[in-house]
């Protein structure tokens, strides 16, 4: 009896561990995309969150409504999310930044972008919760130390690692990466040394938004999609990047996993519905103790 | 006619929310996006007291204001550590936390089921059950909130708030304890939002967590940005215009669900367009 209880506890622990890792991988992607954009433009882009839904619904449209393959759908989702993010920059943020609008104006405008995108998706596809995966519930699963992980979840983890590595290489070893960092450090100086800042920032918005779209697609295959999915994901990504230190790419990854673990182990003894509250409580505590995040630059 | 009265009551409730948020955002320059949380605290305290005990609405209202003031004080103390966009983000966080308490503390709030059967208020044994009588009550509260805000903004206290908005550091050099001022106005705004919450609860007679989301906070922000930051009259204009707007959409003939989304899209567009072309709002004096 005593031993049975102990084994049950172990199983729960390893399941929570797996859930934490998967959550961490998703938050990592969103935090990376968010950090990439923040690192270049230095304002909180809330519209970024809705792009997860844009990506996921593009896949839904391609695979369900025009009968395309999953591969086509995923590619379309990533590209559409990237283009929408880029468009938001060109039409809203670029003119505001040119006018030297304050960070708060940009934040409010990005809330507007977020609200519009979410509402348009709901108008096109209704507010219903839907699943992307055709084989929901029939997926292959793997057992690790008493916990279960689905095939989709292992793909999520793989993609998370791949995106982090790719972004790391891109930022560290390419001219583009150097230009992005230069803009983040001092935009005016970057202009003076001949960097086409508008084009680079436009590209940053495309890449960051595409990553958000990809994260949304993965979440869609894991659980499901609804127009409002972006807000929760965005906030988790933002919390992860702030905990890690905004604009700091590696900090974002660490913050994402810390958040994933805090959330999932935090609900061990209480209802899972408290995850969001735990996430924000963690953020507030970290900000009070270390206002610039754990890995501040 | 009944329909017009209904809209007027909603306008009154949102006018209270808008005027009180404007004291924080427009006059003091603190971008708080958590007003729906205090609206919710007011509504829940009132609803729980009136359903579970038979105390008078006005006593429940006082309790709601006191409750929101306490929550506001706690939130305000944490928020006083932050500035600018971090302030906005942390205020976001509080809205999410309060919302998830409404949703998940099921033994008290009944979670997503909400609280039905909240009685209408009564005064000296006479129940204000008809909507036109209720409208009079709402109008009185709007007038009181308007007068209070007018007094606050015309007083020396209000001038300090404006000075904080323009240059907090300079004001501190002159020896003002700016965080006391910021905390006071934040608590005052939270208490006024609770008044709106109490009126909302007894008017609709049913509340559930879905009314007090972050989206609602963004909507209240849209009201004051539309009307004008740092202008009480502007907030009244914003409440009238944006509460009536979805009704206009409905008359144009969009089906219900599309109209609801259309409404969100229009609020979002308004936020973008105002930020782009008129960041101080229609008749405001302050740009974020």
Coordinates of C-alpha atoms in Angstrom, one line a residue:
Chain A
X1 CA 0.0 0.0 0.0
X2 CA 2.7 2.4 1.1
X3 CA 4.8 1.4 -1.8
X4 CA 1.9 1.8 -4.2
X5 CA 1.4 5.4 -3.1
X6 CA 5.1 6.0 -3.6
X7 CA 5.1 4.6 -7.1
X8 CA 2.0 6.7 -8.0
X9 CA 3.8 9.8 -6.8
X10 CA 6.8 8.9 -8.9
X11 CA 4.6 8.5 -12.0
X12 CA 3.0 11.8 -11.4
X13 CA 6.4 13.4 -11.0
X14 CA 7.8 12.0 -14.2
X15 CA 4.6 13.0 -16.1
X16 CA 4.9 16.5 -14.7
X17 CA 8.6 16.6 -15.7
X18 CA 7.6 15.7 -19.3
X19 CA 4.9 18.3 -19.3
X20 CA 7.3 20.9 -18.0
X21 CA 9.8 20.1 -20.8
X22 CA 7.1 20.4 -23.5
X23 CA 5.7 23.6 -22.1
X24 CA 9.3 24.9 -21.8
X25 CA 9.9 24.1 -25.5
X26 CA 6.8 26.0 -26.6
X27 CA 7.6 29.0 -24.4
X28 CA 11.1 29.0 -25.6
X29 CA 10.0 29.5 -29.2
X30 CA 7.7 32.3 -28.3
X31 CA 10.2 33.9 -26.0
X32 CA 12.9 33.7 -28.7
X33 CA 10.7 35.3 -31.3
X34 CA 9.5 38.0 -28.9
X35 CA 13.1 38.7 -27.7
X36 CA 14.3 38.9 -31.3
X37 CA 11.8 41.6 -32.0
X38 CA 12.2 43.4 -28.7
X39 CA 16.0 43.3 -29.1
X40 CA 15.8 45.3 -32.3
X41 CA 12.9 47.7 -31.6
X42 CA 12.8 47.9 -27.8
X43 CA 9.1 47.9 -27.3
X44 CA 6.6 45.2 -26.1
X45 CA 4.9 43.9 -29.3
X46 CA 1.6 42.4 -28.0
X47 CA 0.3 41.8 -31.5
X48 CA 2.9 39.1 -31.7
X49 CA 0.6 36.8 -29.7
X50 CA -2.1 36.8 -32.3
X51 CA 0.4 35.5 -34.9
X52 CA 0.3 32.1 -33.1
X53 CA -3.3 31.9 -34.0
X54 CA -2.7 33.2 -37.5
X55 CA -0.2 30.4 -38.1
X56 CA -2.4 27.7 -36.6
X57 CA -5.5 28.8 -38.5
X58 CA -3.6 29.0 -41.8
X59 CA -2.8 25.3 -41.3
X60 CA -6.4 24.6 -40.5
X61 CA -7.5 26.4 -43.7
X62 CA -5.0 24.6 -46.0
X63 CA -5.3 21.1 -44.6
X64 CA -9.1 21.1 -43.8
X65 CA -10.7 23.5 -46.2
X66 CA -8.7 23.2 -49.4
X67 CA -7.4 19.7 -48.7
X68 CA -3.7 20.4 -48.8
X69 CA -1.0 18.2 -47.2
X70 CA 0.2 18.8 -43.6
X71 CA 3.6 19.9 -45.0
X72 CA 2.0 22.5 -47.3
X73 CA -0.2 23.7 -44.4
X74 CA 2.7 24.1 -42.0
X75 CA 4.8 26.0 -44.6
X76 CA 1.9 28.2 -45.4
X77 CA 1.2 28.8 -41.7
X78 CA 4.8 29.9 -41.1
X79 CA 4.9 32.2 -44.1
X80 CA 1.5 33.7 -43.5
X81 CA 2.4 34.5 -39.9
X82 CA 5.7 36.0 -40.9
X83 CA 4.0 38.1 -43.6
X84 CA 1.2 39.4 -41.3
X85 CA 3.8 40.3 -38.6
X86 CA 5.9 42.1 -41.3
X87 CA 2.8 43.9 -42.5
X88 CA 1.9 45.1 -39.0
X89 CA 5.4 46.5 -38.7
X90 CA 5.2 48.3 -42.1
X91 CA 1.7 49.7 -41.6
X92 CA 1.6 50.5 -37.8
X93 CA 4.9 50.3 -36.0
X94 CA 7.2 51.7 -38.6
X95 CA 5.3 55.0 -39.0
X96 CA 5.0 55.3 -35.2
X97 CA 8.7 54.7 -34.7
X98 CA 9.6 57.2 -37.4
X99 CA 7.6 59.8 -35.4
X100 CA 9.5 58.8 -32.2
X101 CA 6.3 57.7 -30.5
X102 CA 6.8 56.5 -26.9
X103 CA 7.0 52.8 -25.9
X104 CA 3.6 53.1 -24.4
X105 CA 2.0 54.3 -27.6
X106 CA 3.6 51.4 -29.4
X107 CA 2.3 49.0 -26.7
X108 CA -1.2 50.3 -27.0
X109 CA -1.1 50.2 -30.8
X110 CA 0.2 46.6 -30.6
X111 CA -2.8 45.8 -28.3
X112 CA -4.9 47.1 -31.2
X113 CA -3.2 44.9 -33.7
X114 CA -3.7 42.0 -31.4
X115 CA -7.4 42.7 -30.9
X116 CA -8.0 43.2 -34.7
X117 CA -6.2 40.0 -35.7
X118 CA -8.0 37.9 -33.1
X119 CA -11.4 39.3 -34.1
X120 CA -10.8 38.8 -37.8
X121 CA -9.8 35.1 -37.2
X122 CA -12.9 34.6 -35.2
X123 CA -15.0 36.2 -37.9
X124 CA -13.5 33.9 -40.6
X125 CA -13.4 30.7 -38.6
X126 CA -15.9 31.2 -35.7
X127 CA -15.0 31.1 -32.1
X128 CA -15.2 27.3 -31.8
X129 CA -12.4 25.2 -30.4
X130 CA -11.0 22.9 -33.1
X131 CA -8.4 20.3 -33.5
X132 CA -5.7 20.3 -36.2
X133 CA -4.6 16.8 -35.9
X134 CA -6.6 14.3 -38.0
X135 CA -5.7 11.4 -35.7
X136 CA -6.5 13.0 -32.3
X137 CA -6.3 10.4 -29.6
X138 CA -4.9 7.7 -31.9
X139 CA -1.4 9.0 -31.8
X140 CA 1.6 6.9 -31.0
X141 CA 2.9 7.4 -27.5
X142 CA 6.2 6.7 -25.7
X143 CA 6.6 5.8 -22.1
X144 CA 9.5 7.4 -20.2
X145 CA 9.9 6.6 -16.5
X146 CA 6.2 6.1 -15.9
X147 CA 5.2 9.2 -17.8
X148 CA 3.7 9.4 -21.3
X149 CA 4.8 11.6 -24.2
X150 CA 2.9 11.7 -27.5
X151 CA 4.6 11.8 -30.9
X152 CA 3.5 15.4 -31.4
X153 CA 5.0 16.4 -28.1
X154 CA 8.3 14.8 -29.0
X155 CA 8.2 16.7 -32.3
X156 CA 7.5 19.9 -30.3
X157 CA 10.6 19.3 -28.3
X158 CA 12.7 18.6 -31.4
X159 CA 11.5 21.7 -33.2
X160 CA 12.1 23.8 -30.1
X161 CA 15.7 22.7 -29.9
X162 CA 16.2 23.2 -33.7
X163 CA 14.7 26.7 -33.7
X164 CA 16.8 27.8 -30.7
X165 CA 20.0 26.5 -32.3
X166 CA 19.2 28.0 -35.8
X167 CA 18.4 31.3 -34.2
X168 CA 21.6 31.2 -32.1
X169 CA 23.7 30.5 -35.2
X170 CA 21.9 33.2 -37.2
X171 CA 22.5 35.9 -34.6
X172 CA 26.0 34.9 -33.7
X173 CA 27.7 34.1 -37.0
X174 CA 26.0 36.0 -39.8
X175 CA 26.1 39.6 -41.0
X176 CA 22.4 39.8 -40.5
X177 CA 22.8 38.8 -36.8
X178 CA 25.5 41.5 -36.3
X179 CA 23.2 44.1 -37.9
X180 CA 20.3 43.1 -35.7
X181 CA 22.5 43.4 -32.6
X182 CA 23.9 46.7 -33.7
X183 CA 20.4 48.1 -34.2
X184 CA 19.4 46.9 -30.7
X185 CA 22.4 48.6 -29.2
X186 CA 22.1 51.9 -30.9
X187 CA 19.8 52.4 -33.9
X188 CA 21.1 55.9 -34.9
X189 CA 24.7 54.7 -34.9
X190 CA 23.6 51.7 -37.0
X191 CA 22.1 54.1 -39.6
X192 CA 25.3 56.1 -39.6
X193 CA 27.5 53.1 -40.3
X194 CA 25.3 52.3 -43.3
X195 CA 22.9 49.6 -42.1
X196 CA 19.5 49.7 -43.8
X197 CA 17.7 49.6 -40.5
X198 CA 14.2 49.6 -41.9
X199 CA 14.9 46.5 -44.1
X200 CA 16.6 44.6 -41.2
X201 CA 13.9 45.4 -38.7
X202 CA 11.3 44.3 -41.3
X203 CA 13.2 41.0 -41.7
X204 CA 13.3 40.7 -37.9
X205 CA 9.6 41.1 -37.7
X206 CA 9.1 38.4 -40.4
X207 CA 11.4 35.9 -38.7
X208 CA 10.1 36.5 -35.2
X209 CA 6.5 36.3 -36.4
X210 CA 7.2 33.1 -38.4
X211 CA 8.5 31.5 -35.2
X212 CA 5.4 32.6 -33.4
X213 CA 3.3 31.0 -36.2
X214 CA 5.3 27.8 -35.9
X215 CA 4.7 27.7 -32.1
X216 CA 1.0 28.2 -32.7
X217 CA 0.9 25.4 -35.2
X218 CA 2.6 23.0 -32.8
X219 CA 0.3 23.9 -30.0
X220 CA -2.6 23.4 -32.5
X221 CA -1.4 19.8 -33.3
X222 CA -0.8 19.1 -29.6
X223 CA -4.1 20.4 -28.1
X224 CA -6.2 22.4 -30.5
X225 CA -6.9 25.9 -31.8
X226 CA -9.2 28.7 -31.0
X227 CA -9.0 32.4 -32.0
X228 CA -8.1 33.4 -28.4
X229 CA -5.2 31.0 -28.1
X230 CA -2.7 33.8 -28.7
X231 CA -3.1 35.7 -25.5
X232 CA -2.1 32.9 -23.1
X233 CA 0.8 31.9 -25.3
X234 CA 2.0 35.5 -25.7
X235 CA 1.9 36.2 -22.0
X236 CA 3.8 33.0 -21.2
X237 CA 6.4 33.9 -23.8
X238 CA 6.7 37.4 -22.5
X239 CA 7.0 36.2 -18.9
X240 CA 9.7 33.8 -19.9
X241 CA 11.7 36.4 -21.7
X242 CA 11.3 38.9 -18.9
X243 CA 12.3 36.4 -16.2
X244 CA 15.3 35.6 -18.3
X245 CA 16.1 39.2 -19.1
X246 CA 14.4 40.9 -22.0
X247 CA 16.4 41.0 -25.2
X248 CA 18.8 38.3 -23.9
X249 CA 18.3 35.2 -26.1
X250 CA 19.8 32.6 -23.8
X251 CA 18.0 34.1 -20.8
X252 CA 14.7 33.6 -22.7
X253 CA 15.4 29.9 -23.1
X254 CA 16.3 29.5 -19.4
X255 CA 13.2 31.6 -18.4
X256 CA 11.0 29.5 -20.6
X257 CA 12.0 26.2 -18.9
X258 CA 11.9 27.8 -15.5
X259 CA 8.4 28.9 -16.2
X260 CA 7.4 25.5 -17.6
X261 CA 8.6 23.7 -14.5
X262 CA 7.2 26.3 -12.0
X263 CA 3.8 26.1 -13.7
X264 CA 3.6 22.3 -14.0
X265 CA 5.0 21.4 -10.6
X266 CA 3.1 24.3 -9.0
X267 CA -0.2 22.6 -9.8
X268 CA 0.9 19.2 -8.3
X269 CA -1.4 19.6 -5.3
X270 CA -3.9 22.1 -6.7
X271 CA -6.1 22.3 -9.8
X272 CA -4.5 22.8 -13.2
X273 CA -6.6 25.9 -13.8
X274 CA -4.2 27.9 -11.6
X275 CA -1.3 27.8 -14.1
X276 CA -1.8 31.3 -15.4
X277 CA -1.9 32.8 -11.9
X278 CA 1.2 30.9 -11.0
X279 CA 3.0 32.2 -14.1
X280 CA 2.2 35.8 -13.3
X281 CA 3.0 35.4 -9.6
X282 CA 6.4 34.1 -10.6
X283 CA 6.9 37.1 -12.9
X284 CA 6.0 39.6 -10.2
X285 CA 8.2 37.9 -7.7
X286 CA 11.2 37.8 -10.1
X287 CA 10.7 41.5 -11.1
X288 CA 10.5 42.6 -7.5
X289 CA 13.7 40.8 -6.6
X290 CA 15.6 41.2 -9.9
X291 CA 14.0 44.0 -11.9
X292 CA 16.0 43.2 -15.0
X293 CA 15.5 39.4 -15.0
X294 CA 17.7 36.7 -13.7
X295 CA 20.3 36.9 -16.5
X296 CA 20.5 40.6 -17.0
X297 CA 23.0 41.9 -19.5
Chain B
X1 CA -37.8 52.9 -25.0
X2 CA -36.9 50.0 -22.7
X3 CA -33.9 49.4 -25.0
X4 CA -32.8 53.0 -24.8
X5 CA -33.0 52.8 -21.0
X6 CA -30.9 49.6 -21.1
X7 CA -28.2 51.3 -23.2
X8 CA -28.2 54.4 -21.0
X9 CA -27.6 52.2 -17.9
X10 CA -24.7 50.5 -19.7
X11 CA -23.3 53.8 -20.8
X12 CA -23.5 55.1 -17.2
X13 CA -21.6 52.0 -15.8
X14 CA -18.9 52.3 -18.5
X15 CA -18.7 56.1 -17.9
X16 CA -17.8 55.4 -14.2
X17 CA -15.2 52.9 -15.3
X18 CA -13.7 55.3 -17.9
X19 CA -13.6 58.4 -15.7
X20 CA -11.9 56.5 -12.9
X21 CA -9.3 54.8 -15.2
X22 CA -8.6 58.2 -16.8
X23 CA -7.6 59.5 -13.4
X24 CA -4.8 56.9 -13.4
X25 CA -3.8 56.8 -17.1
X26 CA -4.7 60.2 -18.4
X27 CA -4.0 62.4 -15.4
X28 CA -1.1 60.6 -13.7
X29 CA 0.4 58.9 -16.8
X30 CA 0.4 55.4 -15.5
X31 CA -0.7 52.9 -18.2
X32 CA -2.8 50.5 -16.1
X33 CA -4.5 47.7 -18.0
X34 CA -6.2 46.0 -15.1
X35 CA -9.3 48.0 -14.5
X36 CA -11.7 45.1 -15.3
X37 CA -10.2 43.3 -12.3
X38 CA -11.5 46.0 -9.9
X39 CA -14.7 46.2 -11.8
X40 CA -14.9 42.4 -11.1
X41 CA -14.0 42.6 -7.4
X42 CA -16.8 45.2 -6.9
X43 CA -19.3 43.0 -8.8
X44 CA -18.3 39.8 -7.0
X45 CA -18.3 41.3 -3.5
X46 CA -21.7 42.9 -4.0
X47 CA -23.2 39.7 -5.6
X48 CA -21.9 37.4 -2.9
X49 CA -23.1 39.6 -0.1
X50 CA -26.5 40.2 -1.6
X51 CA -27.1 36.5 -2.5
X52 CA -25.9 35.0 0.7
X53 CA -27.1 37.6 3.2
X54 CA -30.0 40.0 3.0
X55 CA -28.1 43.2 3.6
X56 CA -29.0 46.4 1.8
X57 CA -27.4 47.2 -1.5
X58 CA -25.8 50.3 -0.2
X59 CA -24.1 48.4 2.6
X60 CA -22.9 45.8 0.0
X61 CA -21.7 48.6 -2.2
X62 CA -19.6 50.0 0.7
X63 CA -18.1 46.6 1.3
X64 CA -17.4 46.3 -2.4
X65 CA -15.6 49.6 -2.4
X66 CA -13.6 48.6 0.7
X67 CA -12.7 45.3 -0.9
X68 CA -11.5 46.8 -4.1
X69 CA -9.6 49.5 -2.2
X70 CA -7.7 46.8 -0.3
X71 CA -6.9 44.8 -3.5
X72 CA -6.0 48.1 -5.2
X73 CA -3.6 49.0 -2.4
X74 CA -1.9 45.6 -2.6
X75 CA -1.6 45.8 -6.4
X76 CA -0.7 49.5 -6.3
X77 CA 2.2 48.9 -3.9
X78 CA 3.7 46.3 -6.2
X79 CA 3.1 48.4 -9.3
X80 CA 4.7 51.4 -7.7
X81 CA 8.1 49.6 -8.3
X82 CA 7.6 49.8 -12.1
X83 CA 7.5 52.4 -14.8
X84 CA 6.3 52.8 -18.4
X85 CA 5.8 49.7 -20.4
X86 CA 6.8 47.3 -17.5
X87 CA 4.1 48.9 -15.5
X88 CA 1.6 48.1 -18.2
X89 CA 2.8 44.6 -18.4
X90 CA 2.7 43.9 -14.7
X91 CA -0.8 45.4 -14.5
X92 CA -1.8 43.0 -17.2
X93 CA -0.6 40.2 -14.9
X94 CA -2.8 41.3 -12.1
X95 CA -5.8 41.2 -14.4
X96 CA -5.0 37.6 -15.3
X97 CA -4.5 36.6 -11.7
X98 CA -7.7 38.2 -10.5
X99 CA -9.6 36.6 -13.4
X100 CA -8.2 33.2 -12.6
X101 CA -9.3 33.6 -9.0
X102 CA -12.9 34.4 -10.2
X103 CA -12.7 31.3 -12.4
X104 CA -11.0 28.8 -10.1
X105 CA -12.0 29.6 -6.5
X106 CA -15.1 27.6 -7.1
X107 CA -16.2 27.1 -3.5
X108 CA -16.8 30.9 -3.3
X109 CA -17.4 32.2 -6.8
X110 CA -18.9 29.1 -8.4
X111 CA -16.3 29.4 -11.1
X112 CA -17.5 29.5 -14.8
X113 CA -21.2 29.0 -13.6
X114 CA -21.3 32.5 -12.3
X115 CA -23.6 33.9 -9.6
X116 CA -27.3 34.1 -10.7
X117 CA -30.3 35.6 -8.9
X118 CA -28.7 38.8 -7.5
X119 CA -31.5 40.9 -6.1
X120 CA -32.1 44.4 -7.4
X121 CA -31.4 47.2 -4.8
X122 CA -34.1 48.6 -2.6
X123 CA -34.3 51.9 -0.8
X124 CA -36.3 52.3 2.4
X125 CA -38.2 49.1 1.6
X126 CA -39.0 50.2 -1.9
X127 CA -37.4 48.0 -4.6
X128 CA -35.8 49.7 -7.7
X129 CA -37.0 46.8 -9.9
X130 CA -37.9 48.7 -13.0
X131 CA -35.1 49.8 -15.4
X132 CA -36.1 53.4 -15.5
X133 CA -35.8 53.7 -11.7
X134 CA -32.5 51.9 -11.9
X135 CA -31.3 54.4 -14.5
X136 CA -32.0 57.2 -12.0
X137 CA -29.8 55.5 -9.5
X138 CA -27.0 55.0 -12.1
X139 CA -27.3 58.6 -13.2
X140 CA -26.9 59.7 -9.6
X141 CA -23.7 57.6 -9.2
X142 CA -22.3 58.9 -12.5
X143 CA -22.9 62.5 -11.2
X144 CA -21.2 61.7 -7.9
X145 CA -18.2 60.1 -9.6
X146 CA -18.0 62.9 -12.1
X147 CA -18.1 65.5 -9.3
X148 CA -15.5 63.6 -7.3
X149 CA -13.1 63.4 -10.3
X150 CA -13.7 67.0 -11.0
X151 CA -12.7 67.9 -7.5
X152 CA -9.7 65.7 -7.6
X153 CA -8.4 67.1 -10.8
X154 CA -9.0 70.7 -9.9
X155 CA -7.4 70.4 -6.5
X156 CA -3.7 70.8 -5.6
X157 CA -3.6 67.0 -5.3
X158 CA -4.7 66.8 -9.0
X159 CA -2.0 69.3 -10.0
X160 CA 0.6 67.1 -8.4
X161 CA -0.7 64.1 -10.4
X162 CA -0.3 66.0 -13.6
X163 CA 3.2 67.0 -12.6
X164 CA 4.0 63.4 -12.0
X165 CA 2.8 62.6 -15.5
X166 CA 5.0 65.3 -17.0
X167 CA 8.2 64.8 -15.0
X168 CA 8.2 62.6 -11.9
X169 CA 11.9 63.0 -11.2
X170 CA 11.7 66.8 -11.1
X171 CA 8.8 66.6 -8.7
X172 CA 10.8 64.4 -6.4
X173 CA 13.6 66.9 -6.4
X174 CA 11.1 69.3 -4.9
X175 CA 10.4 66.9 -2.1
X176 CA 7.1 65.4 -3.1
X177 CA 6.6 61.7 -2.2
X178 CA 5.4 60.8 -5.6
X179 CA 4.7 57.2 -4.8
X180 CA 2.1 58.2 -2.2
X181 CA 0.3 60.2 -4.7
X182 CA 0.4 57.4 -7.3
X183 CA -0.8 54.9 -4.8
X184 CA -3.6 57.1 -3.6
X185 CA -5.0 57.8 -7.0
X186 CA -4.7 54.1 -7.9
X187 CA -6.7 53.1 -4.9
X188 CA -9.3 55.8 -5.6
X189 CA -9.7 54.6 -9.2
X190 CA -10.0 51.0 -8.0
X191 CA -12.7 52.0 -5.5
X192 CA -14.7 53.9 -8.2
X193 CA -14.4 50.9 -10.5
X194 CA -15.9 48.8 -7.7
X195 CA -18.9 51.1 -7.7
X196 CA -19.4 50.4 -11.4
X197 CA -19.0 46.6 -10.6
X198 CA -21.7 46.8 -7.9
X199 CA -24.1 48.6 -10.2
X200 CA -23.4 46.1 -12.9
X201 CA -24.0 43.1 -10.7
X202 CA -27.4 44.2 -9.4
X203 CA -28.5 45.5 -12.8
X204 CA -27.7 42.3 -14.9
X205 CA -28.6 40.2 -11.7
X206 CA -26.1 37.6 -13.0
X207 CA -22.3 37.7 -13.1
X208 CA -19.6 35.3 -14.4
X209 CA -15.9 35.6 -14.8
X210 CA -16.1 36.2 -18.6
X211 CA -17.1 39.9 -18.1
X212 CA -13.9 40.7 -16.2
X213 CA -11.2 39.6 -18.7
X214 CA -8.1 41.4 -20.0
X215 CA -10.1 42.1 -23.2
X216 CA -12.5 44.2 -21.0
X217 CA -9.6 46.1 -19.6
X218 CA -8.4 46.9 -23.1
X219 CA -11.9 48.0 -24.0
X220 CA -12.0 50.4 -21.0
X221 CA -8.6 51.7 -22.2
X222 CA -10.1 52.2 -25.7
X223 CA -12.9 54.2 -24.1
X224 CA -10.6 56.7 -22.6
X225 CA -8.2 56.8 -25.5
X226 CA -11.1 57.5 -27.8
X227 CA -12.5 60.3 -25.6
X228 CA -9.2 61.7 -24.6
X229 CA -6.5 61.2 -22.0
X230 CA -6.6 63.6 -19.2
X231 CA -10.2 64.8 -19.9
X232 CA -13.1 63.7 -17.8
X233 CA -15.6 65.0 -20.4
X234 CA -13.7 63.0 -23.0
X235 CA -14.2 59.8 -21.0
X236 CA -18.0 60.4 -21.0
X237 CA -17.9 60.9 -24.7
X238 CA -15.9 57.7 -25.1
X239 CA -18.3 55.7 -23.1
X240 CA -21.3 57.0 -25.0
X241 CA -19.7 56.5 -28.4
X242 CA -18.2 53.1 -27.9
X243 CA -21.1 51.5 -26.1
X244 CA -23.5 52.7 -28.8
X245 CA -21.1 51.6 -31.6
X246 CA -21.9 47.8 -31.6
X247 CA -25.7 48.7 -31.5
X248 CA -25.1 50.6 -34.7
X249 CA -23.3 47.6 -36.2
X250 CA -26.3 45.4 -35.2
X251 CA -28.8 47.8 -36.9
X252 CA -26.7 47.7 -40.1
X253 CA -27.7 44.0 -40.0
X254 CA -24.7 41.8 -39.2
X255 CA -25.7 38.6 -37.5
X256 CA -25.1 38.4 -33.7
X257 CA -21.8 36.5 -33.5
X258 CA -20.2 38.4 -36.4
X259 CA -21.3 41.7 -34.9
X260 CA -19.7 40.8 -31.6
X261 CA -16.4 40.1 -33.3
X262 CA -16.8 43.1 -35.6
X263 CA -17.1 45.1 -32.4
X264 CA -13.8 43.8 -31.2
X265 CA -12.2 44.5 -34.6
X266 CA -13.5 48.0 -34.5
X267 CA -12.1 48.7 -31.0
X268 CA -8.8 47.3 -32.1
X269 CA -8.8 49.5 -35.2
X270 CA -9.6 52.5 -33.1
X271 CA -6.7 51.9 -30.8
X272 CA -4.3 51.6 -33.8
X273 CA -5.7 54.7 -35.6
X274 CA -5.8 56.9 -32.6
X275 CA -2.2 55.9 -31.7
X276 CA -1.2 56.7 -35.3
X277 CA -3.0 59.9 -35.9
X278 CA -4.3 61.3 -32.6
X279 CA -2.6 59.8 -29.5
X280 CA -4.3 62.3 -27.2
X281 CA -7.8 61.1 -28.2
X282 CA -10.7 63.3 -29.3
X283 CA -10.5 66.1 -26.7
X284 CA -7.6 64.9 -24.5
X285 CA -4.7 66.9 -23.4
X286 CA -2.1 64.2 -22.8
X287 CA -0.2 62.0 -25.2
X288 CA 1.1 58.7 -23.9

